[in-house]
Short mmCIF file of C-alpha atoms in Angstrom, two decimals:
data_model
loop_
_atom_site.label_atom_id
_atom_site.label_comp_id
_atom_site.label_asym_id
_atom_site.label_seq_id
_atom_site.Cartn_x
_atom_site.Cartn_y
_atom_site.Cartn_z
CA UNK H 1282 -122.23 143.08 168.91
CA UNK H 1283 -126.19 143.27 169.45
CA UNK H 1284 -126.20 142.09 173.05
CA UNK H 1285 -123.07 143.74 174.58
CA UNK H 1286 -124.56 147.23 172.98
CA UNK H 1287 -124.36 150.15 175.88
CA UNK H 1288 -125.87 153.30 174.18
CA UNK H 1289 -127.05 156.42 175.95
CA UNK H 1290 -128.92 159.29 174.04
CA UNK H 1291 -128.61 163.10 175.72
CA UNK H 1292 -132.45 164.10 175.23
CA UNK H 1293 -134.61 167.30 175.35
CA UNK H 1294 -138.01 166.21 175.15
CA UNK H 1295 -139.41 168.45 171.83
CA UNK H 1296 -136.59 168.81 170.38
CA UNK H 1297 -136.76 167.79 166.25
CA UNK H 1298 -132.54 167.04 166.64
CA UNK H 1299 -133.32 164.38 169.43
CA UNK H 1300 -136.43 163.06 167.64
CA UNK H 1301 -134.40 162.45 164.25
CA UNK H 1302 -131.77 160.50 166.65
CA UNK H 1303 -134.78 158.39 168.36
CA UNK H 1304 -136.30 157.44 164.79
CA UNK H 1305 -133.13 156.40 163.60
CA UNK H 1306 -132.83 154.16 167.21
CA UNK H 1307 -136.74 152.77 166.54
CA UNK H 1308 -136.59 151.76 162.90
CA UNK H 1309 -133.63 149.56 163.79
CA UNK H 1310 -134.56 148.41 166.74
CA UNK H 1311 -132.15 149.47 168.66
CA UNK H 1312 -132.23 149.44 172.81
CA UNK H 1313 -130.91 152.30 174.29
CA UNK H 1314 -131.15 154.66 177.36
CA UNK H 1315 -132.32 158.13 177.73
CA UNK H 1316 -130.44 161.11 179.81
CA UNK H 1317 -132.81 163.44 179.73
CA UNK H 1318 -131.40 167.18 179.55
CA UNK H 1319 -133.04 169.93 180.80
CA UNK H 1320 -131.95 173.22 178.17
CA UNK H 1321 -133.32 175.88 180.09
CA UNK H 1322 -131.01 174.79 183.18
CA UNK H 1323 -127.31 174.41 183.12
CA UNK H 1324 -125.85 172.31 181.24
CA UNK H 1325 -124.71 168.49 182.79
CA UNK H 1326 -120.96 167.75 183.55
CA UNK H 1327 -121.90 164.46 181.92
CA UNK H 1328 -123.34 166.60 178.56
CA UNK H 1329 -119.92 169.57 178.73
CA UNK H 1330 -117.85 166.26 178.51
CA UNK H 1331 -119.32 164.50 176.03
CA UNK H 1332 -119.75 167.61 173.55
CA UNK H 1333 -117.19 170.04 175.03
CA UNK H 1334 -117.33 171.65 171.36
CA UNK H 1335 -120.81 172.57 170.92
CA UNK H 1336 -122.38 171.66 174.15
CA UNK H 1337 -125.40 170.64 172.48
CA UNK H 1338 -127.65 167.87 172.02
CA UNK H 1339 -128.56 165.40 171.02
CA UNK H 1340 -125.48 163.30 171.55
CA UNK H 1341 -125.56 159.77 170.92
CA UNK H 1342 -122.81 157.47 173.85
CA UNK H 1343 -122.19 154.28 171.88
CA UNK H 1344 -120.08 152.28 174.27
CA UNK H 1345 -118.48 155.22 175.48
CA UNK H 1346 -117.67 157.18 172.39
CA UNK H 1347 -120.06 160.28 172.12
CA UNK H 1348 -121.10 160.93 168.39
CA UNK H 1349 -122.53 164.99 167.85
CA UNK H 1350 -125.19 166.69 165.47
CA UNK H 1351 -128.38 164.95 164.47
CA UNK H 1352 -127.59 163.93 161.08
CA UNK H 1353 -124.21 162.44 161.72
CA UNK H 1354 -125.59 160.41 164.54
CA UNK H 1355 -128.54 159.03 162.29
CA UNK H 1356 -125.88 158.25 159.72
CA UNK H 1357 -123.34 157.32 161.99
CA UNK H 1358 -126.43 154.62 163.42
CA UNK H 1359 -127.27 153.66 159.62
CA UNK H 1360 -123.88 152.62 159.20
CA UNK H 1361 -123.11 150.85 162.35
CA UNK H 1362 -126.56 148.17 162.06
CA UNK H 1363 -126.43 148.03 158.54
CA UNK H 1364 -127.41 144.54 158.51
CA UNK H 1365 -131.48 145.80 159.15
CA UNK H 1366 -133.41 148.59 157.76
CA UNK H 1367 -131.16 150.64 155.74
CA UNK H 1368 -132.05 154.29 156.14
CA UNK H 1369 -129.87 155.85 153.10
CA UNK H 1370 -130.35 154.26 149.90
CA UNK H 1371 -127.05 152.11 148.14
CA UNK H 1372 -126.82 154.13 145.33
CA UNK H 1373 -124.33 157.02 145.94
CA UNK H 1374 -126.40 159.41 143.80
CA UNK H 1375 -129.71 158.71 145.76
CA UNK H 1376 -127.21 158.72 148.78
CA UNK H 1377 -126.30 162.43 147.45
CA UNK H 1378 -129.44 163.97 146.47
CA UNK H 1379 -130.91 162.81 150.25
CA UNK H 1380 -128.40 164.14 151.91
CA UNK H 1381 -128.55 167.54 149.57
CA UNK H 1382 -131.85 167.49 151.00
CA UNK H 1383 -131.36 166.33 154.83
CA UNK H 1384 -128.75 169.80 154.77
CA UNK H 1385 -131.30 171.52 152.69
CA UNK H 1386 -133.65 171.36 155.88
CA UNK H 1387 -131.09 172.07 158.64
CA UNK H 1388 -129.79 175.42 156.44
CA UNK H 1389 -133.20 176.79 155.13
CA UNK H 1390 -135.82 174.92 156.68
CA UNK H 1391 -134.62 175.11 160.66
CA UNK H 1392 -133.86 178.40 160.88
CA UNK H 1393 -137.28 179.84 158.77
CA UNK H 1394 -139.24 177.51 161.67
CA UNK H 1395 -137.38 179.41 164.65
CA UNK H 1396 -139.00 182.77 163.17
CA UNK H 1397 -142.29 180.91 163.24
CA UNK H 1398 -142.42 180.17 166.92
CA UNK H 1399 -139.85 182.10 168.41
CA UNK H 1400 -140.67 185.77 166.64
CA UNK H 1401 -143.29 188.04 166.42
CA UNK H 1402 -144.66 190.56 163.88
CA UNK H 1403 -142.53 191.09 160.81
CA UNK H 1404 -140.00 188.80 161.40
CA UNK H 1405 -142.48 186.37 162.56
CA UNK H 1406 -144.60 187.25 158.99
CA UNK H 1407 -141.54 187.04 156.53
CA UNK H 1408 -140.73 183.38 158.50
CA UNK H 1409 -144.26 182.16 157.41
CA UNK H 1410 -143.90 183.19 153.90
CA UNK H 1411 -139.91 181.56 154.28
CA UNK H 1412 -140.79 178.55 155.67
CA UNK H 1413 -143.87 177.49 153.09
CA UNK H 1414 -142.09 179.01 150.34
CA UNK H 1415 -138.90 176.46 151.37
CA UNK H 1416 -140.93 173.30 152.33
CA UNK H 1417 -142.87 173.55 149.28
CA UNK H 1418 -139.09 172.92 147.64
CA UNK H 1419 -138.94 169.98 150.21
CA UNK H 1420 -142.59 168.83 149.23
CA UNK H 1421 -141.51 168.44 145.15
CA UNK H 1422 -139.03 165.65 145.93
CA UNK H 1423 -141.83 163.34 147.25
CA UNK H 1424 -142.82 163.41 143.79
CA UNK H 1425 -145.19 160.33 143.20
CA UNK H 1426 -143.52 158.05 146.00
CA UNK H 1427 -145.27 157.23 149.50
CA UNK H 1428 -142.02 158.47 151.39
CA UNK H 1429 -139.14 160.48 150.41
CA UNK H 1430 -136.97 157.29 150.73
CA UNK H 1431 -139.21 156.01 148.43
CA UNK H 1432 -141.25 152.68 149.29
CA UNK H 1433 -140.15 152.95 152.77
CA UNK H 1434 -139.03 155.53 155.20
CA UNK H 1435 -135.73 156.06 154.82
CA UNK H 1436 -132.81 159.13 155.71
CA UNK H 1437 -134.96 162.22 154.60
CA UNK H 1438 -137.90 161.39 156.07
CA UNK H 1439 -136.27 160.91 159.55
CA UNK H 1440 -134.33 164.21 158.74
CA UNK H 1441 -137.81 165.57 158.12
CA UNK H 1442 -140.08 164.20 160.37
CA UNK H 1443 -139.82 166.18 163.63
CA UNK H 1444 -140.54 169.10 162.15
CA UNK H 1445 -143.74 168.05 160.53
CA UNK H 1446 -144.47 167.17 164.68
CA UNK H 1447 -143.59 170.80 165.06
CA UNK H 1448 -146.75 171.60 162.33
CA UNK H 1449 -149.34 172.34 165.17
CA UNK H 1450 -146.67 174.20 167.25
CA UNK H 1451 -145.61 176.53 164.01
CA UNK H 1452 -149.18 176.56 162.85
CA UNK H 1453 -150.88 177.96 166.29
CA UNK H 1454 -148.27 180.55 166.81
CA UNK H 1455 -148.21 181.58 163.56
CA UNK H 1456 -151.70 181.49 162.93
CA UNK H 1457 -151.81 180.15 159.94
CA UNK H 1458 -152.60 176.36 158.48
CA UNK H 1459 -149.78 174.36 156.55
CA UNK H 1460 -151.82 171.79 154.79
CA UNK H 1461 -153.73 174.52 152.76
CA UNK H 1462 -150.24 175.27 151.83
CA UNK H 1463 -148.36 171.59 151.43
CA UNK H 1464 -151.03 169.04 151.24
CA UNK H 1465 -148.93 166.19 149.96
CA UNK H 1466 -146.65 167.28 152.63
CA UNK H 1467 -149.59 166.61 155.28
CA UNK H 1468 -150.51 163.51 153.82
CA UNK H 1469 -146.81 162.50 153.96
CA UNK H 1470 -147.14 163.21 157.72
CA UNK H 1471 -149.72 161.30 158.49
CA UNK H 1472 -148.90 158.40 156.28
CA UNK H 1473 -145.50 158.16 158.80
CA UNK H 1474 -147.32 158.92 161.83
CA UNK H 1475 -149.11 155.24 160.85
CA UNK H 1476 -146.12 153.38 161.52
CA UNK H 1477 -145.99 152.17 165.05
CA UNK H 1478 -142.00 152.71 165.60
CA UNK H 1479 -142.75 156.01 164.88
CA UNK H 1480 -145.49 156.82 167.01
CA UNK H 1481 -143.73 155.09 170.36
CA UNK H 1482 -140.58 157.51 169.78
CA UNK H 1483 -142.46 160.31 169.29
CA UNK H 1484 -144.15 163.02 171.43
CA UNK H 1485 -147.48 163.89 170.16
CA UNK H 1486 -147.76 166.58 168.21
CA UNK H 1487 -150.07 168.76 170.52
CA UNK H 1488 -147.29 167.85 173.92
CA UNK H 1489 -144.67 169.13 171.30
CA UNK H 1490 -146.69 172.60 171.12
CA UNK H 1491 -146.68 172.12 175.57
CA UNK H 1492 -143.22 170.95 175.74
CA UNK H 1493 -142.83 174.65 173.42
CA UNK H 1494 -144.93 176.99 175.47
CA UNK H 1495 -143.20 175.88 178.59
CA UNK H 1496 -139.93 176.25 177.35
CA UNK H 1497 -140.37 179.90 175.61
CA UNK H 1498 -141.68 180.96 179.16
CA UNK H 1499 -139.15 179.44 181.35
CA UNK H 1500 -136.01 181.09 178.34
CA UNK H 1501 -138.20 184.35 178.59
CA UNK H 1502 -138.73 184.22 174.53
CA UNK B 1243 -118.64 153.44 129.38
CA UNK B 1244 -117.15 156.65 129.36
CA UNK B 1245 -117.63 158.84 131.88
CA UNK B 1246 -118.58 162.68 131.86
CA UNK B 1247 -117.70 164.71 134.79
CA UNK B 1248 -118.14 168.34 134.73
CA UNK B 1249 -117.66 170.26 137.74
CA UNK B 1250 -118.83 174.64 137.83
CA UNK B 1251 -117.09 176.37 139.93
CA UNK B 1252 -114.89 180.06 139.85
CA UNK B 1253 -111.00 180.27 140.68
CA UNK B 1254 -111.01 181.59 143.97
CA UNK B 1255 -113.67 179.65 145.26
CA UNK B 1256 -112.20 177.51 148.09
CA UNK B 1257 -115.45 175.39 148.06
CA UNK B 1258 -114.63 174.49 144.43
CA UNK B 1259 -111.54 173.80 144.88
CA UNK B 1260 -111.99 171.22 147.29
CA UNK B 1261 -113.99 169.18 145.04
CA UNK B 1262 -111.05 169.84 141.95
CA UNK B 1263 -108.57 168.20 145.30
CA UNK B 1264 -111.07 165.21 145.45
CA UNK B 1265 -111.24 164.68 141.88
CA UNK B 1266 -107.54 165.09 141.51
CA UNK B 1267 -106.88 162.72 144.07
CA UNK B 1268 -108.63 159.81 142.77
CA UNK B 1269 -107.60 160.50 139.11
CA UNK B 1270 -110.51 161.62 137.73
CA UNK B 1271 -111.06 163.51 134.67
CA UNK B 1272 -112.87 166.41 134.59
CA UNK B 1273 -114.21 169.21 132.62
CA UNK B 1274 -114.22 172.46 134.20
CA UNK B 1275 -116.31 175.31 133.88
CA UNK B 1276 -115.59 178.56 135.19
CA UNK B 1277 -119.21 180.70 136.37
CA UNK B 1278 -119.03 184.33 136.81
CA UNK B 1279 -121.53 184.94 139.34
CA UNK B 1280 -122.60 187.78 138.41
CA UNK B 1281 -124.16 186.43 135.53
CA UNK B 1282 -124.84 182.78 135.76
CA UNK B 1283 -124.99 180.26 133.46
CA UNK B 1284 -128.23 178.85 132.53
CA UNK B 1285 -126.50 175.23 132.99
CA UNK B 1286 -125.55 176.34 136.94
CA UNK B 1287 -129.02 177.51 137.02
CA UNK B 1288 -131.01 174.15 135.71
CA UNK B 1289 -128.37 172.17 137.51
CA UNK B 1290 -128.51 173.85 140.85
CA UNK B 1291 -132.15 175.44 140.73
CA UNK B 1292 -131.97 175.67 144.87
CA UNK B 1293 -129.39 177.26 145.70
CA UNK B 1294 -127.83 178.78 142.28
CA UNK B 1295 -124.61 178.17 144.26
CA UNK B 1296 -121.09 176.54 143.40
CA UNK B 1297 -119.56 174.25 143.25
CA UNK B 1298 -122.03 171.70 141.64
CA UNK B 1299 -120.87 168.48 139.64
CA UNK B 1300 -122.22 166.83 137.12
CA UNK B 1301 -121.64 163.65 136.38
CA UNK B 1302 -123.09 161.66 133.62
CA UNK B 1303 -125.49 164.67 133.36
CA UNK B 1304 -126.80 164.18 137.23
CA UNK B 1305 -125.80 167.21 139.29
CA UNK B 1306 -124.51 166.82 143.23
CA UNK B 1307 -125.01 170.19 144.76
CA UNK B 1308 -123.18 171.16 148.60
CA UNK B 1309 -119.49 170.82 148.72
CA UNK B 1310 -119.66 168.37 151.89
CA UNK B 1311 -122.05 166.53 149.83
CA UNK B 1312 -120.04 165.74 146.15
CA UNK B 1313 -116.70 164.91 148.37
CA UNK B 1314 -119.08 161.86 150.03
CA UNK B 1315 -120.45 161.12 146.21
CA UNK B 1316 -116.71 161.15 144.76
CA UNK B 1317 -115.70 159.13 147.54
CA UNK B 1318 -118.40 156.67 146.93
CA UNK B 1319 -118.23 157.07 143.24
CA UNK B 1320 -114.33 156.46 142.66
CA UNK B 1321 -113.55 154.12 145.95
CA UNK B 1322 -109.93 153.74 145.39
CA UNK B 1323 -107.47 156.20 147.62
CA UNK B 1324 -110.32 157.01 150.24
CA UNK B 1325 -111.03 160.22 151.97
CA UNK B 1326 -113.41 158.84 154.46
CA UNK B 1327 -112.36 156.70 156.70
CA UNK B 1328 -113.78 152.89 156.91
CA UNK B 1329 -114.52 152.75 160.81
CA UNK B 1330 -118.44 154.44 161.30
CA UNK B 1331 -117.25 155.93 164.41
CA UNK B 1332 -113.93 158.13 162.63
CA UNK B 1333 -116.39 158.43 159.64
CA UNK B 1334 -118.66 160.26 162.10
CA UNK B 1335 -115.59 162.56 163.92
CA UNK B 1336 -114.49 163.35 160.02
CA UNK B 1337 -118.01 164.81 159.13
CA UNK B 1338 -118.36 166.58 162.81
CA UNK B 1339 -115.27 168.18 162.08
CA UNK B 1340 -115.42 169.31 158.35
CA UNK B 1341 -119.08 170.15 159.52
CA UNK B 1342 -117.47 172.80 162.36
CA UNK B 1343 -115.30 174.41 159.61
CA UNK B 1344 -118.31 174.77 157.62
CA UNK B 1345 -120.63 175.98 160.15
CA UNK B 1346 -118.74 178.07 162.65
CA UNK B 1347 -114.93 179.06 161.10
CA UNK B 1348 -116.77 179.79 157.54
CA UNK B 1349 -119.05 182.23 158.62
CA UNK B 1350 -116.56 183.57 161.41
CA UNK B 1351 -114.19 184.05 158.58
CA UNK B 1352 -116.07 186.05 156.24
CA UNK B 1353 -117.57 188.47 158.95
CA UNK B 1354 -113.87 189.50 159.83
CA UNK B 1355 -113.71 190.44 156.54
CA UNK B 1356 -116.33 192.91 156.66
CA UNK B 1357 -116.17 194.09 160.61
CA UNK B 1358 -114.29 197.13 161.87
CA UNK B 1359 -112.80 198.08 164.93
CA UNK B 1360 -113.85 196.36 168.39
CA UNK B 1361 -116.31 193.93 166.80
CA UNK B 1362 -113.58 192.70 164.29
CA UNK B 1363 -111.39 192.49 167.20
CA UNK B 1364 -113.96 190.20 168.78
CA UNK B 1365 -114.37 188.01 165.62
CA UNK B 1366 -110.45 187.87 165.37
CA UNK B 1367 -110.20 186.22 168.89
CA UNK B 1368 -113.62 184.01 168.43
CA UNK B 1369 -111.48 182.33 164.85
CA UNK B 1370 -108.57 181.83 167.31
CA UNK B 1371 -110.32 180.19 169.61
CA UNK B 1372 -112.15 177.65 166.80
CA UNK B 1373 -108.51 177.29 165.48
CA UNK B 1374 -107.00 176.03 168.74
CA UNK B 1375 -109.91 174.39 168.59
CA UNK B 1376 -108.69 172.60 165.47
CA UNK B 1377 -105.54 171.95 166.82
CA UNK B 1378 -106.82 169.88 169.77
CA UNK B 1379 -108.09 167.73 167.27
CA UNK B 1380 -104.77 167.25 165.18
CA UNK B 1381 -102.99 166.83 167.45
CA UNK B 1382 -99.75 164.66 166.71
CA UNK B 1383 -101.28 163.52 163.42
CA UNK B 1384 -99.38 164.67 160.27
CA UNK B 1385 -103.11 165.09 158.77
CA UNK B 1386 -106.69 165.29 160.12
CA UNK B 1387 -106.93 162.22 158.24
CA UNK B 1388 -103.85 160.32 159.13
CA UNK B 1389 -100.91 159.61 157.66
CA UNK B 1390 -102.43 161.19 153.85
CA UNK B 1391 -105.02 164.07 153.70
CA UNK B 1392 -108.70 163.09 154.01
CA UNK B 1393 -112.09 164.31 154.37
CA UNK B 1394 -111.38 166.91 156.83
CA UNK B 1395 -108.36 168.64 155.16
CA UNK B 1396 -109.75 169.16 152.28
CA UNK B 1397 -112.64 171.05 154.30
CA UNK B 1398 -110.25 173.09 156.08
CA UNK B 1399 -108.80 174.81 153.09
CA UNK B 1400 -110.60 177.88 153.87
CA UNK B 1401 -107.49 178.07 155.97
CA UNK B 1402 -105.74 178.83 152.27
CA UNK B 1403 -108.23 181.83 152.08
CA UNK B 1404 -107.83 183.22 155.49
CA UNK B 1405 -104.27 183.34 155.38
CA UNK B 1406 -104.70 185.08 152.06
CA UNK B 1407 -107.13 187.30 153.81
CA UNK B 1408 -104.86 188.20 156.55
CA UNK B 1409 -102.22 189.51 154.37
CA UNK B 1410 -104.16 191.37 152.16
CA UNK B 1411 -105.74 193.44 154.65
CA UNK B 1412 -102.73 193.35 157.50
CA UNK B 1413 -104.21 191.28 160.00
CA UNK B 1414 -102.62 188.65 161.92
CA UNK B 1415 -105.00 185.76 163.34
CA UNK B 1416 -102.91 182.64 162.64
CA UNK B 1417 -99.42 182.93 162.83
CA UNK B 1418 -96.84 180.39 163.12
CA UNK B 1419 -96.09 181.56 167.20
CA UNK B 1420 -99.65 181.00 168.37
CA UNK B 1421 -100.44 178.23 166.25
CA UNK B 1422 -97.36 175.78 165.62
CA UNK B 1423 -99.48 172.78 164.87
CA UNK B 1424 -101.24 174.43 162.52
CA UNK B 1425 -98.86 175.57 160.92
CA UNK B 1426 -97.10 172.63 160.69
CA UNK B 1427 -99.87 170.82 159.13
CA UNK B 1428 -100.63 174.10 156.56
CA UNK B 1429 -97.01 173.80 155.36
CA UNK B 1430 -97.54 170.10 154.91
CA UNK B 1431 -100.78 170.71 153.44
CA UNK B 1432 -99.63 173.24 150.56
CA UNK B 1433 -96.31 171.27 149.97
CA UNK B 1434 -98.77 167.81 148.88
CA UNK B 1435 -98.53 167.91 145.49
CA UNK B 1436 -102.42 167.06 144.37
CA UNK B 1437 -103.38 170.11 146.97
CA UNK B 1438 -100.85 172.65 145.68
CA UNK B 1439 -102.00 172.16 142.41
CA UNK B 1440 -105.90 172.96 143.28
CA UNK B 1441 -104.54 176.53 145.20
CA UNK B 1442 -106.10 179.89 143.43
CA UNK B 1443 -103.47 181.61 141.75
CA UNK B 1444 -101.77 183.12 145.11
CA UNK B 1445 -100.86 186.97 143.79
CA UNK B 1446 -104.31 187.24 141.56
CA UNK B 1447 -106.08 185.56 145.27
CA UNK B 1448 -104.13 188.47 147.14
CA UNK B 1449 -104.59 191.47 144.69
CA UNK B 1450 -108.43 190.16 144.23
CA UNK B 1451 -109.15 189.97 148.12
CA UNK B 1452 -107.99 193.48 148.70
CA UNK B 1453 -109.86 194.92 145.89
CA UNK B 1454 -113.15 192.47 147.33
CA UNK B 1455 -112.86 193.09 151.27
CA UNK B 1456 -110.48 195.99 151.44
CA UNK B 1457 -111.36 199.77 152.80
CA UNK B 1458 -109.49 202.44 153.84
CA UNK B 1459 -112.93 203.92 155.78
CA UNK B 1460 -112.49 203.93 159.20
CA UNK B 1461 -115.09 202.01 161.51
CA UNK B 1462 -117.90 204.42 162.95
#
């Protein structure tokens, strides 16, 4: 299957949906191509085709089926090249509690962030207080372990990752610093930010506050 | 080794229900505790300390919190009659779909309940348009899963609740003229005999829905 592989990946440089999708692609090893989107444009034919239900990406083309929404893709990726670096653990409780977890960010986690770097005075203040008080949650489950998957990076972190990229973004708009809040969070971040795959899919975290400023003055936010 | 499954949830609950469907489906027993929720158990409370939400399951004392969630764990649990499909690729299409119900037709659901006038009117036609929606994706198929009911019709029984809605409080979003494939699959749905079982009581659902969501106050 390996060789005959054609898979695209809709991207919008910065965005933490696209950069779960990419980690997923580097820890396997996986080829692909990119289509890079541009959000504060219109929309592609190719991207209204392929996701004519949300319109949204990132969207992952394996051999001409599109799969939608971050997680599912990173799933749908863990379960298709299963035979190399497993991203969810076997055990369908572990399987459970990192997925609680994975939804735990997009519900709570996501949508405190926006109010970070997209809002400004109360909202923007209340956000802070949202998004340490919820990461903090996130932080507990690390417990005594190197990575949330444990030994190895594994489904959580990737669902988490991006948005500790985001840290300098949320922190200079906000004005305010995270690790005084979430040390063992920091740590966490940096720890991942050693491993190579990781830093060739990622954009640094200082162009991921340039990719932000841009694209809050070109959508007028 | 015997097993202990509990699962909290409350009667009308169309999140709990789902997982009773799941459980009920693969033959599992069960011990079920009813939460009021206005006063929560301390149990619902230790076992779900994030959200304080139902439905939550325990089994062998380890509680799976997230409806979504504890349908993957009983499926991976209790392998025998599936709910998820085999192939990675309809695995992914079964979770992007029960996903949509959850994110957009959920929330669109409960804000008719509590909108008047022309922003209800505006909800009412945004659920029609996620229900043909929903129909583009059944298509010919007796189920969303195929030839039995799967993943992704056990996550759309909110459609249970917002046809109860609809006739407690005189609206009319699905009917059988706009939506025939819909309805064709809801009247297969409610006739499988595992499903029908798991429905909320239908004239306590009724009676309880108008008392919850309904208001003789007109819209300002």
């Amino acid at each position: 299957m390996a060789n005959s592989d054609h898979i695209v990946l809709l991207d919008f440089s910065g965005s933490p949906f696209v950069m779960r999708v990419r980690l997923a692609l580097a820890a396997k090893g996986i080829e692909y191509q990119i289509k890079e989107e541009d959000l504060t444009q219109s929309k592609s034919s190719l991207l209204l085709k392929v996701n004519p239900v949300h319109k949204k990406i990132p969207v992952l083309i394996h051999n001409g089926k599109p799969v939608c929404e971050s997680l599912i893709i990173v799933e749908y990726i863990d379960e298709v090249w299963k035979d190399r670096c497993p991203l969810l653990p076997a055990d369908p409780y572990q399987r459970a509690k990192a997925k609680f977890w994975a939804d735990f960010i997009d519900k709570m986690v996501h949508p405190s962030s926006y109010k970070v770097w997209a809002a400004n005075g109360e909202v923007q203040e209340a956000g802070k207080k949202e998004f340490i008080d919820r990461i903090k949650m996130l932080e507990g489950e690390l417990k005594s372990n190197p990575y949330f998957g444990g030994e190895t990076l594994g489904f959580l972190d990737i669902a988490f990752l991006p948005l500790y990229y985001w840290f300098h973004t949320l922190e200079t708009f906000g004005k305010f610093s995270i690790e005084a809040e979430c040390p063992k969070l920091v740590a966490w971040g940096k720890r991942c930010m050693e491993e190579e795959f990781v830093c060739a899919s990622l954009p640094h975290p200082h162009k991921v506050y340039d990719l932000v400023v841009e694209y809050k003055k070109k959508m007028g936010i | 080794m015997t097993e202990e499954v509990k699962l909290f949830g409350t009667w009308a609950s169309i999140f709990s229900r789902r997982i009773e469907v799941a459980l009920k489906l693969k033959g599992v027993q069960f011990e079920y505790i009813e939460e009021n929720l206005s006063n929560k158990s301390p149990a619902l409370l230790k076992y779900n300390p994030v959200h304080k939400k139902i439905p939550v399951l325990v089994h062998n004392g380890k509680p799976v919190a997230e409806s979504l969630v504890i349908l993957e764990y009983i499926d991976e649990t209790w392998k025998h009659n599936p709910i998820l499909p085999t192939d990675p690729y309809e695995k992914a299409m079964a979770r992007f779909w029960a996903k949509y119900i959850d994110d957009k037709l959920w929330p669109a659901v409960t804000k008719v309940l509590v909108s008047k006038g022309e922003e209800q009117k505006g909800v009412i036609e945004e659920i029609q348009e996620q229900l043909k929606t929903l129909e583009s994706e059944l298509k010919e198929k007796k189920f969303f899963g195929g030839e039995s009911l799967g993943f992704v019709d056990i996550a759309a029984n909110i459609i249970v609740f917002l046809l109860v809605a609809q006739e407690a409080l005189g609206m009319e979003i699905l009917t059988e003229e706009k939506f025939p494939v819909l309805h064709g699959w809801y009247q297969r749905l409610v006739d499988d005999a595992v499903f029908k079982e798991c429905m909320p009581p239908r004239e306590q659902h009724l009676s309880s829905v108008k008392v919850w969501f309904g208001s003789s106050t007109p819209s300002k």
